[in-house]
Amino acid sequence: MPLNRKHIPNILTIVRILLVPVIVVFILVDFGSTIYSFTILKQDYTFNLNYLLAGVLFVVACITDALDGYLARRNKWVSDFGKLWDPIADKILINSVLICFAFQHSTLIWVPIIMIARDVMVDALRMYGASQKKVMAANIFGKLKTIFQMIAIIIIFFLFNSTNTDKHINYYLLQNIVMYLALMFSIASGFIYFVNFYKKAGSTTHK
């Protein structure tokens, strides 16, 4: 049976989800192979093989995210499956990696906690809004959040993937500065979602 081309975006979304457990395993399993090491501001960093493999797969997953959206919009292959699972796949991918980074001290634990809490609250708000027939459209800060999260994760994978537990301020600032920008966009987009929701709720009440 020939492949229906309009299903390609959905297949890419599924591939992205299936890559997540493989990426997680590569992050958590140390092969004991160091590719190279370097020192910045008296902080040692090591470039490990397992993070290299996980980073490559993460980049592939990011490409599937960009590609499925592009194909769906260009060819009008938008489907109910894609509308539901494409953003879910992004959250599963990014949040899984962030949790692993926090576990290995590659980022501060409160960063993914805030980001994941924001996602849960916004998704709950959107589901409630949908049940009330109120469409909560995505805002530019939400898109910037995802873009900066992906960039920050790639930076940690390929440049600052040390599992050193030293909590020196330079260690976290150097490898997480883009992550903090993503965190700002995450908070801003979440705030905008709540403001827009209550504006819609208020306008409905006064009709």
PDB file of N, CA and C in Angstrom, residues 120-136 193-194 197-198 200-202 204-205:
ATOM      1  N   VAL A 120       2.157  22.690  31.950  1.00  0.00           N
ATOM      2  CA  VAL A 120       0.988  22.013  32.518  1.00  0.00           C
ATOM      3  C   VAL A 120      -0.164  22.999  32.706  1.00  0.00           C
ATOM      4  N   MET A 121       0.128  24.188  33.256  1.00  0.00           N
ATOM      5  CA  MET A 121      -0.922  25.169  33.512  1.00  0.00           C
ATOM      6  C   MET A 121      -1.515  25.708  32.214  1.00  0.00           C
ATOM      7  N   VAL A 122      -0.656  25.992  31.225  1.00  0.00           N
ATOM      8  CA  VAL A 122      -1.143  26.514  29.946  1.00  0.00           C
ATOM      9  C   VAL A 122      -1.977  25.463  29.219  1.00  0.00           C
ATOM     10  N   ASP A 123      -1.513  24.220  29.216  1.00  0.00           N
ATOM     11  CA  ASP A 123      -2.269  23.155  28.552  1.00  0.00           C
ATOM     12  C   ASP A 123      -3.626  22.940  29.231  1.00  0.00           C
ATOM     13  N   ALA A 124      -3.633  23.002  30.563  1.00  0.00           N
ATOM     14  CA  ALA A 124      -4.894  22.870  31.284  1.00  0.00           C
ATOM     15  C   ALA A 124      -5.837  24.021  30.936  1.00  0.00           C
ATOM     16  N   LEU A 125      -5.282  25.210  30.832  1.00  0.00           N
ATOM     17  CA  LEU A 125      -6.080  26.385  30.486  1.00  0.00           C
ATOM     18  C   LEU A 125      -6.643  26.264  29.077  1.00  0.00           C
ATOM     19  N   ARG A 126      -5.810  25.786  28.149  1.00  0.00           N
ATOM     20  CA  ARG A 126      -6.267  25.639  26.768  1.00  0.00           C
ATOM     21  C   ARG A 126      -7.344  24.568  26.653  1.00  0.00           C
ATOM     22  N   MET A 127      -7.191  23.472  27.406  1.00  0.00           N
ATOM     23  CA  MET A 127      -8.212  22.424  27.379  1.00  0.00           C
ATOM     24  C   MET A 127      -9.531  22.928  27.959  1.00  0.00           C
ATOM     25  N   TYR A 128      -9.435  23.677  29.052  1.00  0.00           N
ATOM     26  CA  TYR A 128     -10.645  24.250  29.634  1.00  0.00           C
ATOM     27  C   TYR A 128     -11.273  25.251  28.666  1.00  0.00           C
ATOM     28  N   GLY A 129     -10.425  26.074  28.037  1.00  0.00           N
ATOM     29  CA  GLY A 129     -10.934  27.036  27.071  1.00  0.00           C
ATOM     30  C   GLY A 129     -11.634  26.350  25.911  1.00  0.00           C
ATOM     31  N   ALA A 130     -11.057  25.246  25.440  1.00  0.00           N
ATOM     32  CA  ALA A 130     -11.667  24.506  24.337  1.00  0.00           C
ATOM     33  C   ALA A 130     -13.031  23.953  24.743  1.00  0.00           C
ATOM     34  N   SER A 131     -13.134  23.491  26.009  1.00  0.00           N
ATOM     35  CA  SER A 131     -14.423  22.976  26.478  1.00  0.00           C
ATOM     36  C   SER A 131     -15.472  24.078  26.560  1.00  0.00           C
ATOM     37  N   GLN A 132     -15.016  25.338  26.717  1.00  0.00           N
ATOM     38  CA  GLN A 132     -15.909  26.490  26.763  1.00  0.00           C
ATOM     39  C   GLN A 132     -16.002  27.190  25.397  1.00  0.00           C
ATOM     40  N   LYS A 133     -15.433  26.518  24.385  1.00  0.00           N
ATOM     41  CA  LYS A 133     -15.421  27.049  23.007  1.00  0.00           C
ATOM     42  C   LYS A 133     -14.696  28.380  22.922  1.00  0.00           C
ATOM     43  N   LYS A 134     -13.611  28.492  23.690  1.00  0.00           N
ATOM     44  CA  LYS A 134     -12.738  29.660  23.626  1.00  0.00           C
ATOM     45  C   LYS A 134     -11.388  29.203  23.087  1.00  0.00           C
ATOM     46  N   VAL A 135     -11.037  29.681  21.909  1.00  0.00           N
ATOM     47  CA  VAL A 135      -9.792  29.274  21.267  1.00  0.00           C
ATOM     48  C   VAL A 135      -8.648  30.115  21.822  1.00  0.00           C
ATOM     49  N   MET A 136      -7.633  29.433  22.379  1.00  0.00           N
ATOM     50  CA  MET A 136      -6.461  30.122  22.922  1.00  0.00           C
ATOM     51  C   MET A 136      -5.329  30.010  21.909  1.00  0.00           C
ATOM     52  N   TYR A 193      -1.042  33.984  27.934  1.00  0.00           N
ATOM     53  CA  TYR A 193      -2.145  33.026  27.823  1.00  0.00           C
ATOM     54  C   TYR A 193      -3.215  33.299  28.877  1.00  0.00           C
ATOM     55  N   PHE A 194      -2.783  33.489  30.122  1.00  0.00           N
ATOM     56  CA  PHE A 194      -3.738  33.703  31.203  1.00  0.00           C
ATOM     57  C   PHE A 194      -4.467  35.032  31.046  1.00  0.00           C
ATOM     58  N   PHE A 197      -6.986  34.668  28.270  1.00  0.00           N
ATOM     59  CA  PHE A 197      -8.106  33.821  28.679  1.00  0.00           C
ATOM     60  C   PHE A 197      -9.109  34.615  29.516  1.00  0.00           C
ATOM     61  N   TYR A 198      -8.606  35.380  30.484  1.00  0.00           N
ATOM     62  CA  TYR A 198      -9.514  36.128  31.345  1.00  0.00           C
ATOM     63  C   TYR A 198     -10.180  37.282  30.611  1.00  0.00           C
ATOM     64  N   LYS A 200     -11.107  36.992  27.438  1.00  0.00           N
ATOM     65  CA  LYS A 200     -12.193  36.308  26.728  1.00  0.00           C
ATOM     66  C   LYS A 200     -13.322  35.946  27.684  1.00  0.00           C
ATOM     67  N   ALA A 201     -12.931  35.473  28.879  1.00  0.00           N
ATOM     68  CA  ALA A 201     -13.943  35.115  29.873  1.00  0.00           C
ATOM     69  C   ALA A 201     -14.744  36.332  30.292  1.00  0.00           C
ATOM     70  N   GLY A 202     -14.051  37.464  30.445  1.00  0.00           N
ATOM     71  CA  GLY A 202     -14.725  38.689  30.833  1.00  0.00           C
ATOM     72  C   GLY A 202     -15.669  39.205  29.760  1.00  0.00           C
ATOM     73  N   THR A 204     -17.169  37.413  27.528  1.00  0.00           N
ATOM     74  CA  THR A 204     -18.312  36.501  27.453  1.00  0.00           C
ATOM     75  C   THR A 204     -19.311  36.793  28.563  1.00  0.00           C
ATOM     76  N   THR A 205     -18.785  37.107  29.755  1.00  0.00           N
ATOM     77  CA  THR A 205     -19.646  37.384  30.906  1.00  0.00           C
ATOM     78  C   THR A 205     -20.499  38.614  30.692  1.00  0.00           C
TER      79      THR A 205
END
